[in-house]
PDB file of C-alpha atoms in Angstrom:
ATOM      1  CA  UNK A 252      31.513  28.040  24.186  1.00 40.00           C
ATOM      2  CA  UNK A 253      28.611  30.235  26.095  1.00 41.00           C
ATOM      3  CA  UNK A 254      27.850  27.740  28.748  1.00 41.00           C
ATOM      4  CA  UNK A 255      25.167  29.895  30.175  1.00 40.00           C
ATOM      5  CA  UNK A 256      23.319  29.889  26.669  1.00 40.00           C
ATOM      6  CA  UNK A 257      23.554  26.195  26.261  1.00 43.00           C
ATOM      7  CA  UNK A 258      22.627  25.012  29.604  1.00 45.00           C
ATOM      8  CA  UNK A 259      19.037  24.371  30.648  1.00 46.00           C
ATOM      9  CA  UNK A 260      18.683  22.832  34.094  1.00 47.00           C
ATOM     10  CA  UNK A 261      15.288  21.456  33.723  1.00 48.00           C
ATOM     11  CA  UNK A 262      15.423  19.395  36.905  1.00 49.00           C
ATOM     12  CA  UNK A 263      17.429  19.712  40.315  1.00 45.00           C
ATOM     13  CA  UNK A 264      18.724  16.305  39.818  1.00 79.00           C
ATOM     14  CA  UNK A 265      20.503  16.687  36.346  1.00 89.00           C
ATOM     15  CA  UNK A 266      21.702  18.850  33.762  1.00 89.00           C
ATOM     16  CA  UNK A 267      20.397  19.089  30.295  1.00 89.00           C
ATOM     17  CA  UNK A 268      21.863  20.614  27.011  1.00 88.00           C
ATOM     18  CA  UNK A 269      19.809  21.239  23.981  1.00 87.00           C
ATOM     19  CA  UNK A 270      22.029  21.287  21.026  1.00 83.00           C
ATOM     20  CA  UNK A 271      19.664  20.182  18.078  1.00 80.00           C
ATOM     21  CA  UNK A 272      19.659  21.841  14.782  1.00 75.00           C
ATOM     22  CA  UNK A 273      16.260  22.088  13.334  1.00 76.00           C
ATOM     23  CA  UNK A 274      15.423  19.813  10.637  1.00 74.00           C
ATOM     24  CA  UNK A 275      14.294  22.795   8.639  1.00 73.00           C
ATOM     25  CA  UNK A 276      17.803  24.377   9.054  1.00 79.00           C
ATOM     26  CA  UNK A 277      19.126  21.531   7.349  1.00 86.00           C
ATOM     27  CA  UNK A 278      16.892  21.788   4.112  1.00 92.00           C
ATOM     28  CA  UNK A 279      19.931  22.665   1.852  1.00 93.00           C
ATOM     29  CA  UNK A 280      21.549  19.433   3.057  1.00 93.00           C
ATOM     30  CA  UNK A 281      18.341  17.452   2.569  1.00 95.00           C
ATOM     31  CA  UNK A 282      17.679  18.899  -1.228  1.00 97.00           C
ATOM     32  CA  UNK A 283      21.271  18.334  -1.869  1.00 97.00           C
ATOM     33  CA  UNK A 284      20.835  14.528  -1.005  1.00 97.00           C
ATOM     34  CA  UNK A 285      17.687  14.136  -2.788  1.00 98.00           C
ATOM     35  CA  UNK A 286      18.925  15.524  -5.942  1.00 97.00           C
ATOM     36  CA  UNK A 287      22.002  13.366  -6.229  1.00 97.00           C
ATOM     37  CA  UNK A 288      22.015  10.732  -9.054  1.00 96.00           C
ATOM     38  CA  UNK A 289      21.605   8.260  -6.128  1.00 98.00           C
ATOM     39  CA  UNK A 290      19.300   9.843  -3.720  1.00 99.00           C
ATOM     40  CA  UNK A 291      19.838   9.749   0.013  1.00 97.00           C
ATOM     41  CA  UNK A 292      18.842  10.924   3.360  1.00 97.00           C
ATOM     42  CA  UNK A 293      21.008  10.797   6.518  1.00 94.00           C
ATOM     43  CA  UNK A 294      19.498   8.524   9.074  1.00 94.00           C
ATOM     44  CA  UNK A 295      19.698  11.054  11.719  1.00 90.00           C
ATOM     45  CA  UNK A 296      16.443  12.424  10.523  1.00 93.00           C
ATOM     46  CA  UNK A 297      14.682   9.303  11.477  1.00 95.00           C
ATOM     47  CA  UNK A 298      14.634  10.287  15.291  1.00 90.00           C
ATOM     48  CA  UNK A 299      11.829  12.614  15.919  1.00 90.00           C
ATOM     49  CA  UNK A 300       9.321  11.642  18.959  1.00 89.00           C
ATOM     50  CA  UNK A 301       7.346   9.093  16.690  1.00 95.00           C
ATOM     51  CA  UNK A 302      10.742   7.832  15.140  1.00 95.00           C
ATOM     52  CA  UNK A 303      12.257   7.180  18.662  1.00 91.00           C
ATOM     53  CA  UNK A 304       9.006   5.365  19.647  1.00 93.00           C
ATOM     54  CA  UNK A 305       8.935   3.136  16.315  1.00 97.00           C
ATOM     55  CA  UNK A 306      12.625   2.348  17.146  1.00 95.00           C
ATOM     56  CA  UNK A 307      11.946   1.276  20.713  1.00 93.00           C
ATOM     57  CA  UNK A 308       9.087  -0.823  19.224  1.00 97.00           C
ATOM     58  CA  UNK A 309      11.558  -2.423  16.719  1.00 98.00           C
ATOM     59  CA  UNK A 310      14.046  -3.476  19.621  1.00 96.00           C
ATOM     60  CA  UNK A 311      11.274  -5.517  21.188  1.00 96.00           C
ATOM     61  CA  UNK A 312      10.456  -7.474  17.892  1.00 98.00           C
ATOM     62  CA  UNK A 313      11.239 -11.127  17.831  1.00 98.00           C
ATOM     63  CA  UNK A 314      13.254 -10.621  14.542  1.00 98.00           C
ATOM     64  CA  UNK A 315      15.289  -7.927  15.850  1.00 98.00           C
ATOM     65  CA  UNK A 316      17.992  -9.987  17.984  1.00 98.00           C
ATOM     66  CA  UNK A 317      20.432  -7.279  18.303  1.00 97.00           C
ATOM     67  CA  UNK A 318      18.863  -5.659  21.348  1.00 96.00           C
ATOM     68  CA  UNK A 319      18.128  -8.978  23.361  1.00 96.00           C
ATOM     69  CA  UNK A 320      21.697 -10.182  22.453  1.00 98.00           C
ATOM     70  CA  UNK A 321      23.511  -7.068  23.600  1.00 97.00           C
ATOM     71  CA  UNK A 322      21.368  -6.778  26.684  1.00 96.00           C
ATOM     72  CA  UNK A 323      22.020 -10.257  27.807  1.00 96.00           C
ATOM     73  CA  UNK A 324      25.938  -9.678  27.240  1.00 97.00           C
ATOM     74  CA  UNK A 325      25.686  -6.594  29.342  1.00 97.00           C
ATOM     75  CA  UNK A 326      23.754  -8.456  32.278  1.00 96.00           C
ATOM     76  CA  UNK A 327      26.001 -11.277  32.330  1.00 97.00           C
ATOM     77  CA  UNK A 328      29.295  -9.310  31.811  1.00 98.00           C
ATOM     78  CA  UNK A 329      28.591  -6.087  33.731  1.00 98.00           C
ATOM     79  CA  UNK A 330      30.905  -6.838  36.767  1.00 97.00           C
ATOM     80  CA  UNK A 331      33.642  -8.134  34.564  1.00 97.00           C
ATOM     81  CA  UNK A 332      33.544  -5.095  32.581  1.00 97.00           C
ATOM     82  CA  UNK A 333      33.312  -2.713  35.555  1.00 96.00           C
ATOM     83  CA  UNK A 334      36.249  -4.428  37.019  1.00 96.00           C
ATOM     84  CA  UNK A 335      38.315  -3.032  34.397  1.00 96.00           C
ATOM     85  CA  UNK A 336      37.677   0.484  35.653  1.00 92.00           C
ATOM     86  CA  UNK A 337      39.893   0.602  38.735  1.00 84.00           C
ATOM     87  CA  UNK A 338      39.877   4.454  39.225  1.00 87.00           C
ATOM     88  CA  UNK A 339      36.613   6.358  39.820  1.00 93.00           C
ATOM     89  CA  UNK A 340      35.300   7.117  36.635  1.00 94.00           C
ATOM     90  CA  UNK A 341      32.762   8.984  34.242  1.00 94.00           C
ATOM     91  CA  UNK A 342      30.764   7.126  31.885  1.00 95.00           C
ATOM     92  CA  UNK A 343      30.165   8.924  28.433  1.00 95.00           C
ATOM     93  CA  UNK A 344      27.376   7.088  26.570  1.00 95.00           C
ATOM     94  CA  UNK A 345      26.626   7.876  22.939  1.00 94.00           C
ATOM     95  CA  UNK A 346      23.298   7.439  21.547  1.00 90.00           C
ATOM     96  CA  UNK A 347      21.838   6.281  24.910  1.00 86.00           C
ATOM     97  CA  UNK A 348      17.876   5.880  24.616  1.00 74.00           C
ATOM     98  CA  UNK A 349      16.704   3.791  27.300  1.00 78.00           C
ATOM     99  CA  UNK A 350      18.103   2.336  30.444  1.00 81.00           C
ATOM    100  CA  UNK A 351      18.308  -1.232  29.338  1.00 85.00           C
ATOM    101  CA  UNK A 352      21.861  -0.881  28.596  1.00 92.00           C
ATOM    102  CA  UNK A 353      23.538   1.717  30.813  1.00 95.00           C
ATOM    103  CA  UNK A 354      21.525   0.064  33.950  1.00 94.00           C
ATOM    104  CA  UNK A 355      23.582  -3.031  34.344  1.00 96.00           C
ATOM    105  CA  UNK A 356      26.637  -0.897  33.975  1.00 96.00           C
ATOM    106  CA  UNK A 357      25.863   1.590  36.722  1.00 96.00           C
ATOM    107  CA  UNK A 358      24.627  -1.116  39.123  1.00 95.00           C
ATOM    108  CA  UNK A 359      28.130  -2.793  38.642  1.00 96.00           C
ATOM    109  CA  UNK A 360      30.540   0.226  38.665  1.00 95.00           C
ATOM    110  CA  UNK A 361      30.340   1.433  42.092  1.00 91.00           C
ATOM    111  CA  UNK A 362      33.269   3.804  41.396  1.00 93.00           C
ATOM    112  CA  UNK A 363      31.177   5.687  38.718  1.00 95.00           C
ATOM    113  CA  UNK A 364      30.993   9.323  39.766  1.00 93.00           C
ATOM    114  CA  UNK A 365      29.376  11.054  36.744  1.00 93.00           C
ATOM    115  CA  UNK A 366      27.555  10.091  33.634  1.00 94.00           C
ATOM    116  CA  UNK A 367      26.862  12.037  30.479  1.00 93.00           C
ATOM    117  CA  UNK A 368      24.286  10.815  27.990  1.00 93.00           C
ATOM    118  CA  UNK A 369      24.269  12.092  24.480  1.00 92.00           C
ATOM    119  CA  UNK A 370      21.097  11.308  22.178  1.00 90.00           C
ATOM    120  CA  UNK A 371      19.610  12.924  19.181  1.00 88.00           C
ATOM    121  CA  UNK A 372      15.976  12.511  20.398  1.00 87.00           C
ATOM    122  CA  UNK A 373      15.099  14.722  23.810  1.00 88.00           C
ATOM    123  CA  UNK A 374      12.081  12.811  25.240  1.00 87.00           C
ATOM    124  CA  UNK A 375      13.805   9.129  25.598  1.00 88.00           C
ATOM    125  CA  UNK A 376      16.697  11.186  26.902  1.00 91.00           C
ATOM    126  CA  UNK A 377      14.910  13.038  29.657  1.00 91.00           C
ATOM    127  CA  UNK A 378      13.048   9.922  30.698  1.00 91.00           C
ATOM    128  CA  UNK A 379      16.378   8.138  30.993  1.00 93.00           C
ATOM    129  CA  UNK A 380      17.980  10.860  33.259  1.00 93.00           C
ATOM    130  CA  UNK A 381      14.932  11.074  35.304  1.00 92.00           C
ATOM    131  CA  UNK A 382      15.033   7.350  36.068  1.00 92.00           C
ATOM    132  CA  UNK A 383      18.891   7.090  36.553  1.00 94.00           C
ATOM    133  CA  UNK A 384      19.059  10.325  38.784  1.00 93.00           C
ATOM    134  CA  UNK A 385      16.450   8.723  41.089  1.00 92.00           C
ATOM    135  CA  UNK A 386      18.263   5.529  41.416  1.00 92.00           C
ATOM    136  CA  UNK A 387      21.894   6.669  41.611  1.00 93.00           C
ATOM    137  CA  UNK A 388      21.842   9.997  43.557  1.00 92.00           C
ATOM    138  CA  UNK A 389      25.453  10.085  44.101  1.00 92.00           C
ATOM    139  CA  UNK A 390      26.080  10.031  40.549  1.00 93.00           C
ATOM    140  CA  UNK A 391      26.333  13.542  38.653  1.00 92.00           C
ATOM    141  CA  UNK A 392      24.144  13.112  35.607  1.00 93.00           C
ATOM    142  CA  UNK A 393      24.194  15.416  32.356  1.00 92.00           C
ATOM    143  CA  UNK A 394      22.209  14.777  29.210  1.00 92.00           C
ATOM    144  CA  UNK A 395      22.947  16.308  25.886  1.00 91.00           C
ATOM    145  CA  UNK A 396      20.467  16.346  23.031  1.00 90.00           C
ATOM    146  CA  UNK A 397      22.637  16.704  19.859  1.00 86.00           C
ATOM    147  CA  UNK A 398      23.694  14.723  16.629  1.00 82.00           C
ATOM    148  CA  UNK A 399      27.175  13.302  16.926  1.00 75.00           C
ATOM    149  CA  UNK A 400      27.551  12.417  13.275  1.00 69.00           C
ATOM    150  CA  UNK A 401      29.699  15.835  13.346  1.00 63.00           C
ATOM    151  CA  UNK A 402      32.165  17.407  15.577  1.00 61.00           C
ATOM    152  CA  UNK A 403      30.597  18.164  19.060  1.00 62.00           C
ATOM    153  CA  UNK A 404      32.114  19.786  22.074  1.00 66.00           C
ATOM    154  CA  UNK A 405      31.011  17.775  24.796  1.00 68.00           C
ATOM    155  CA  UNK A 406      30.838  19.281  28.410  1.00 68.00           C
ATOM    156  CA  UNK A 407      32.817  16.910  30.379  1.00 69.00           C
ATOM    157  CA  UNK A 408      32.238  15.815  33.993  1.00 68.00           C
ATOM    158  CA  UNK A 409      34.290  17.399  36.761  1.00 66.00           C
ATOM    159  CA  UNK A 410      36.658  16.538  38.238  1.00 62.00           C
ATOM    160  CA  UNK A 411      39.008  15.991  35.202  1.00 66.00           C
ATOM    161  CA  UNK A 412      40.679  13.481  37.419  1.00 70.00           C
ATOM    162  CA  UNK A 413      37.908  11.165  36.664  1.00 88.00           C
ATOM    163  CA  UNK A 414      38.905   8.281  34.264  1.00 93.00           C
ATOM    164  CA  UNK A 415      36.581   8.710  31.332  1.00 94.00           C
ATOM    165  CA  UNK A 416      35.015   5.909  29.675  1.00 96.00           C
ATOM    166  CA  UNK A 417      33.044   5.997  26.397  1.00 96.00           C
ATOM    167  CA  UNK A 418      30.067   3.668  25.975  1.00 97.00           C
ATOM    168  CA  UNK A 419      28.517   3.231  22.475  1.00 98.00           C
ATOM    169  CA  UNK A 420      26.003   0.546  22.293  1.00 97.00           C
ATOM    170  CA  UNK A 421      23.253  -0.609  19.945  1.00 94.00           C
ATOM    171  CA  UNK A 422      25.547  -1.340  17.055  1.00 97.00           C
ATOM    172  CA  UNK A 423      25.165   2.333  16.116  1.00 96.00           C
ATOM    173  CA  UNK A 424      28.622   2.562  14.810  1.00 98.00           C
ATOM    174  CA  UNK A 425      27.410   0.294  11.808  1.00 98.00           C
ATOM    175  CA  UNK A 426      25.436   3.342  10.763  1.00 96.00           C
ATOM    176  CA  UNK A 427      28.705   5.008   9.793  1.00 96.00           C
ATOM    177  CA  UNK A 428      30.683   4.868   6.515  1.00 95.00           C
ATOM    178  CA  UNK A 429      34.237   3.710   7.464  1.00 96.00           C
ATOM    179  CA  UNK A 430      35.750   7.309   7.222  1.00 96.00           C
ATOM    180  CA  UNK A 431      32.967   8.711   9.500  1.00 95.00           C
ATOM    181  CA  UNK A 432      33.320   5.771  11.916  1.00 97.00           C
ATOM    182  CA  UNK A 433      37.124   6.634  12.181  1.00 98.00           C
ATOM    183  CA  UNK A 434      36.489  10.215  12.646  1.00 96.00           C
ATOM    184  CA  UNK A 435      33.978   9.452  15.311  1.00 96.00           C
ATOM    185  CA  UNK A 436      36.216   6.958  17.019  1.00 98.00           C
ATOM    186  CA  UNK A 437      39.230   9.506  16.979  1.00 97.00           C
ATOM    187  CA  UNK A 438      36.987  12.148  18.407  1.00 95.00           C
ATOM    188  CA  UNK A 439      36.121   9.712  21.440  1.00 95.00           C
ATOM    189  CA  UNK A 440      39.570   8.647  21.760  1.00 96.00           C
ATOM    190  CA  UNK A 441      40.327  12.824  22.012  1.00 94.00           C
ATOM    191  CA  UNK A 442      37.403  12.980  24.431  1.00 92.00           C
ATOM    192  CA  UNK A 443      38.388  10.364  26.871  1.00 94.00           C
ATOM    193  CA  UNK A 444      42.140  11.235  26.916  1.00 93.00           C
ATOM    194  CA  UNK A 445      45.006   9.258  28.090  1.00 92.00           C
ATOM    195  CA  UNK A 446      44.148   6.145  29.762  1.00 92.00           C
ATOM    196  CA  UNK A 447      40.549   6.465  28.927  1.00 96.00           C
ATOM    197  CA  UNK A 448      38.210   3.426  27.588  1.00 98.00           C
ATOM    198  CA  UNK A 449      35.566   2.727  25.153  1.00 98.00           C
ATOM    199  CA  UNK A 450      33.124  -0.104  25.384  1.00 99.00           C
ATOM    200  CA  UNK A 451      31.361  -0.585  22.037  1.00 99.00           C
ATOM    201  CA  UNK A 452      28.604  -2.983  20.803  1.00 98.00           C
ATOM    202  CA  UNK A 453      28.375  -4.188  17.223  1.00 99.00           C
ATOM    203  CA  UNK A 454      26.453  -6.642  14.974  1.00 99.00           C
ATOM    204  CA  UNK A 455      28.559  -9.530  13.790  1.00 99.00           C
ATOM    205  CA  UNK A 456      28.621 -10.973  10.234  1.00 98.00           C
ATOM    206  CA  UNK A 457      26.150 -13.853  10.043  1.00 98.00           C
ATOM    207  CA  UNK A 458      23.782 -15.710   7.564  1.00 98.00           C
ATOM    208  CA  UNK A 459      21.933 -13.011   5.477  1.00 98.00           C
ATOM    209  CA  UNK A 460      18.530 -14.641   6.220  1.00 98.00           C
ATOM    210  CA  UNK A 461      19.077 -13.660   9.928  1.00 98.00           C
ATOM    211  CA  UNK A 462      20.166 -10.159   8.892  1.00 99.00           C
ATOM    212  CA  UNK A 463      17.474  -9.412   6.365  1.00 99.00           C
ATOM    213  CA  UNK A 464      14.589 -10.833   8.566  1.00 99.00           C
ATOM    214  CA  UNK A 465      15.511  -8.287  11.412  1.00 99.00           C
ATOM    215  CA  UNK A 466      15.090  -5.395   9.083  1.00 99.00           C
ATOM    216  CA  UNK A 467      12.015  -6.760   7.326  1.00 99.00           C
ATOM    217  CA  UNK A 468       9.664  -7.666  10.287  1.00 98.00           C
ATOM    218  CA  UNK A 469       6.345  -9.170   9.920  1.00 98.00           C
ATOM    219  CA  UNK A 470       4.506  -6.604  11.499  1.00 98.00           C
ATOM    220  CA  UNK A 471       5.941  -3.707   9.500  1.00 98.00           C
ATOM    221  CA  UNK A 472       7.344  -1.775  12.168  1.00 99.00           C
ATOM    222  CA  UNK A 473      10.655  -1.242  10.429  1.00 99.00           C
ATOM    223  CA  UNK A 474       8.728  -0.237   7.245  1.00 99.00           C
ATOM    224  CA  UNK A 475       6.775   2.459   9.169  1.00 99.00           C
ATOM    225  CA  UNK A 476      10.081   3.636  10.968  1.00 99.00           C
ATOM    226  CA  UNK A 477      11.715   4.051   7.489  1.00 99.00           C
ATOM    227  CA  UNK A 478       8.740   5.845   5.989  1.00 99.00           C
ATOM    228  CA  UNK A 479       8.543   8.233   9.038  1.00 98.00           C
ATOM    229  CA  UNK A 480      11.378  10.137   7.831  1.00 98.00           C
ATOM    230  CA  UNK A 481       9.125  11.445   5.043  1.00 98.00           C
ATOM    231  CA  UNK A 482       6.557  12.298   7.536  1.00 97.00           C
ATOM    232  CA  UNK A 483       9.079  14.385   9.525  1.00 95.00           C
ATOM    233  CA  UNK A 484      10.466  16.294   6.385  1.00 96.00           C
ATOM    234  CA  UNK A 485       6.897  16.959   5.534  1.00 96.00           C
ATOM    235  CA  UNK A 486       6.145  18.863   8.816  1.00 92.00           C
ATOM    236  CA  UNK A 487       9.338  20.440   9.337  1.00 91.00           C
ATOM    237  CA  UNK A 488      10.559  21.156   5.658  1.00 93.00           C
ATOM    238  CA  UNK A 489       6.765  22.015   4.374  1.00 94.00           C
ATOM    239  CA  UNK A 490       7.322  19.054   2.004  1.00 97.00           C
ATOM    240  CA  UNK A 491       4.663  17.041   0.391  1.00 98.00           C
ATOM    241  CA  UNK A 492       5.728  13.322   0.474  1.00 98.00           C
ATOM    242  CA  UNK A 493       3.106  10.913   0.166  1.00 98.00           C
ATOM    243  CA  UNK A 494       4.323   7.960   1.958  1.00 97.00           C
ATOM    244  CA  UNK A 495       2.009   5.565   0.219  1.00 98.00           C
ATOM    245  CA  UNK A 496       3.811   6.000  -2.830  1.00 99.00           C
ATOM    246  CA  UNK A 497       7.098   4.619  -1.597  1.00 99.00           C
ATOM    247  CA  UNK A 498       7.899   1.062  -0.409  1.00 99.00           C
ATOM    248  CA  UNK A 499      10.117   0.119   2.290  1.00 99.00           C
ATOM    249  CA  UNK A 500      13.284  -2.025   0.970  1.00 99.00           C
ATOM    250  CA  UNK A 501      16.124  -3.559   3.193  1.00 99.00           C
ATOM    251  CA  UNK A 502      18.566  -6.023   1.977  1.00 99.00           C
ATOM    252  CA  UNK A 503      21.997  -7.289   3.107  1.00 99.00           C
ATOM    253  CA  UNK A 504      24.849  -6.029   0.641  1.00 99.00           C
ATOM    254  CA  UNK A 505      27.242  -9.019   0.953  1.00 97.00           C
ATOM    255  CA  UNK A 506      29.922  -7.150  -1.026  1.00 98.00           C
ATOM    256  CA  UNK A 507      30.084  -4.095   1.413  1.00 98.00           C
ATOM    257  CA  UNK A 508      29.069  -6.151   4.351  1.00 98.00           C
ATOM    258  CA  UNK A 509      26.051  -4.059   5.409  1.00 99.00           C
ATOM    259  CA  UNK A 510      22.389  -3.918   5.445  1.00 99.00           C
ATOM    260  CA  UNK A 511      20.947  -1.153   3.344  1.00 99.00           C
ATOM    261  CA  UNK A 512      17.509   0.473   3.749  1.00 99.00           C
ATOM    262  CA  UNK A 513      15.749   2.267   0.929  1.00 99.00           C
ATOM    263  CA  UNK A 514      12.364   3.995   0.148  1.00 99.00           C
ATOM    264  CA  UNK A 515      11.555   3.115  -3.281  1.00 99.00           C
ATOM    265  CA  UNK A 516       9.200   5.287  -5.270  1.00 99.00           C
ATOM    266  CA  UNK A 517       6.299   3.351  -6.775  1.00 99.00           C
ATOM    267  CA  UNK A 518       5.697   5.976  -9.434  1.00 99.00           C
ATOM    268  CA  UNK A 519       6.931   8.630 -11.343  1.00 99.00           C
ATOM    269  CA  UNK A 520       6.282  11.740  -9.310  1.00 98.00           C
ATOM    270  CA  UNK A 521       7.288  15.356  -8.266  1.00 98.00           C
ATOM    271  CA  UNK A 522       7.752  15.979  -4.627  1.00 98.00           C
ATOM    272  CA  UNK A 523       8.214  19.701  -3.426  1.00 98.00           C
ATOM    273  CA  UNK A 524      10.154  20.834  -0.391  1.00 96.00           C
ATOM    274  CA  UNK A 525       8.843  24.118  -0.053  1.00 92.00           C
ATOM    275  CA  UNK A 526       8.824  25.678  -3.583  1.00 93.00           C
ATOM    276  CA  UNK A 527      11.873  23.340  -4.572  1.00 96.00           C
ATOM    277  CA  UNK A 528      10.787  20.341  -6.900  1.00 98.00           C
ATOM    278  CA  UNK A 529      12.381  16.957  -6.620  1.00 98.00           C
ATOM    279  CA  UNK A 530      11.664  14.417  -9.451  1.00 98.00           C
ATOM    280  CA  UNK A 531      11.399  10.712  -8.861  1.00 99.00           C
ATOM    281  CA  UNK A 532      11.166   8.054 -11.495  1.00 98.00           C
ATOM    282  CA  UNK A 533       9.150   4.815 -10.845  1.00 99.00           C
ATOM    283  CA  UNK A 534      11.613   2.430  -9.021  1.00 99.00           C
ATOM    284  CA  UNK A 535      13.941   5.123  -8.037  1.00 99.00           C
ATOM    285  CA  UNK A 536      15.078   4.923  -4.449  1.00 99.00           C
ATOM    286  CA  UNK A 537      16.033   7.056  -1.522  1.00 99.00           C
ATOM    287  CA  UNK A 538      18.919   5.466   0.422  1.00 99.00           C
ATOM    288  CA  UNK A 539      17.961   6.071   4.135  1.00 99.00           C
ATOM    289  CA  UNK A 540      20.590   4.037   6.161  1.00 98.00           C
ATOM    290  CA  UNK A 541      23.312   1.455   6.268  1.00 98.00           C
ATOM    291  CA  UNK A 542      23.880  -0.780   9.069  1.00 99.00           C
ATOM    292  CA  UNK A 543      27.424  -2.131   8.768  1.00 99.00           C
ATOM    293  CA  UNK A 544      28.336  -5.816  10.135  1.00 99.00           C
ATOM    294  CA  UNK A 545      31.712  -6.708  11.317  1.00 99.00           C
ATOM    295  CA  UNK A 546      34.092  -9.506  12.071  1.00 98.00           C
ATOM    296  CA  UNK A 547      35.803  -8.629  15.448  1.00 98.00           C
ATOM    297  CA  UNK A 548      39.262  -8.622  13.765  1.00 98.00           C
ATOM    298  CA  UNK A 549      38.184  -6.317  11.370  1.00 98.00           C
ATOM    299  CA  UNK A 550      36.572  -4.094  13.920  1.00 99.00           C
ATOM    300  CA  UNK A 551      39.831  -4.231  15.934  1.00 99.00           C
ATOM    301  CA  UNK A 552      42.041  -3.135  12.980  1.00 98.00           C
ATOM    302  CA  UNK A 553      39.490  -0.139  12.231  1.00 98.00           C
ATOM    303  CA  UNK A 554      39.665   0.863  15.925  1.00 99.00           C
ATOM    304  CA  UNK A 555      43.467   0.763  16.057  1.00 99.00           C
ATOM    305  CA  UNK A 556      43.527   3.129  13.087  1.00 98.00           C
ATOM    306  CA  UNK A 557      41.837   5.604  15.375  1.00 98.00           C
ATOM    307  CA  UNK A 558      44.044   5.248  18.356  1.00 98.00           C
ATOM    308  CA  UNK A 559      42.624   2.333  20.305  1.00 99.00           C
ATOM    309  CA  UNK A 560      43.942  -1.064  21.480  1.00 98.00           C
ATOM    310  CA  UNK A 561      41.848  -4.148  22.519  1.00 99.00           C
ATOM    311  CA  UNK A 562      41.720  -5.055  26.133  1.00 98.00           C
ATOM    312  CA  UNK A 563      38.616  -7.630  25.990  1.00 98.00           C
ATOM    313  CA  UNK A 564      35.880  -8.799  23.896  1.00 98.00           C
ATOM    314  CA  UNK A 565      32.791 -10.648  24.569  1.00 98.00           C
ATOM    315  CA  UNK A 566      30.304 -12.527  22.034  1.00 98.00           C
ATOM    316  CA  UNK A 567      26.870 -13.944  23.181  1.00 96.00           C
ATOM    317  CA  UNK A 568      26.269 -17.759  23.169  1.00 93.00           C
ATOM    318  CA  UNK A 569      24.767 -17.760  19.394  1.00 96.00           C
ATOM    319  CA  UNK A 570      27.826 -15.392  18.210  1.00 97.00           C
ATOM    320  CA  UNK A 571      25.221 -12.784  17.037  1.00 98.00           C
ATOM    321  CA  UNK A 572      26.790  -9.793  18.743  1.00 99.00           C
ATOM    322  CA  UNK A 573      29.999  -8.580  20.185  1.00 99.00           C
ATOM    323  CA  UNK A 574      30.762  -6.130  23.017  1.00 99.00           C
ATOM    324  CA  UNK A 575      34.404  -4.818  22.553  1.00 99.00           C
ATOM    325  CA  UNK A 576      36.441  -2.943  25.304  1.00 99.00           C
ATOM    326  CA  UNK A 577      39.317  -0.785  24.103  1.00 99.00           C
ATOM    327  CA  UNK A 578      41.715   1.694  25.710  1.00 98.00           C
ATOM    328  CA  UNK A 579      43.510   4.335  24.030  1.00 97.00           C
ATOM    329  CA  UNK A 580      47.034   3.706  22.783  1.00 92.00           C
TER     330      UNK A 580
END
C-alpha cells in the first residue's frame, strides 16, 4: 500500500484518507444491476452530500425510532460498555456519520487512545473528526472515506498493542445479505484480532406497522432519499432518469424478515446512462435497499459463524433495538 499516495492530512489534528471510487467508474456495475430481470441498485449510491443530508433528516423523524432507541441505549449503557475494555483501546467505527453515537462511548472510555472512523460520505466524516479532535486532544483520530461493502485495507492505529474494538451502529448490518454480512463480520474479526471486540447495533423484529411507518414517513423524506439515487446517477453517469416517473415503495417482507425499498416506474419508459439504454415496463421496480431485522438469538448465531462470541447485549425498554457486544473466539 502506498501510504503517501493515499494519505491526505487536511487538518493538524487528524488524518484523513480518501478511498472513494467515483460513481462514474462503477457504470458497468450500475448497468448490470439495471439490466437484470429484477432490477437493483446498490444502497451505497445513496450517500452523496444530499443523500447524507436527507438521511440525517430521516434520523430526526418521529416515525424513525431506530436512532432514538440506539442513542438512548448508548447514553444509558456507555459506562457499562466501556468497562468491558480494560486495556487501553482503539475504537474503529464503521459508518460513523455524526457524533451522537460515538460521543457517549468516547466520554466513558477514558482508556481510548485512538479512533478510526470509516464512512462513505466525506462531508459528515470531516465534520465529525473536527468536532471529536477538538474535544479529545489526547486521542489520535483518523478518518477513512470509503465503501466498506467490499474488502478494505484499513490503516490501523499505532501502537499495535492497543486493544481494538469495532463499533458498527445504526443497524447498518441489516443492509447486507446474509453472506455479505458474514464476510463483513469476518473481516472485522480479522481487523481487531485476538482479544478484540465488536459493539454492534441492530433493529429487532417487531410489529410490521411500526416497521413500515419508519420507512414511509408522512413528510416524504424517505421517498426523497430513495429518489436521490436517481439524481446522483444522472449527474455522475450522464443519465436521464426523471424522478417524477418513479414512486417510492417500502414494505416489510415477513418471509425474509426485512424491509425492502424500491423505486417503481409509473410508466413504460427508456432511460439512458450515457449512450446505454435501459427499458422499464410500467410497474417495474428498481430494488434499492434491504434492511434486515433480527431476533438477538439469530444474530448471535450469525456472528458466531464469523468468529465472534457474545459477551453482553442490551435492548431498550420498548424492545425496539439491540446493542450487542462480542469478542473474537
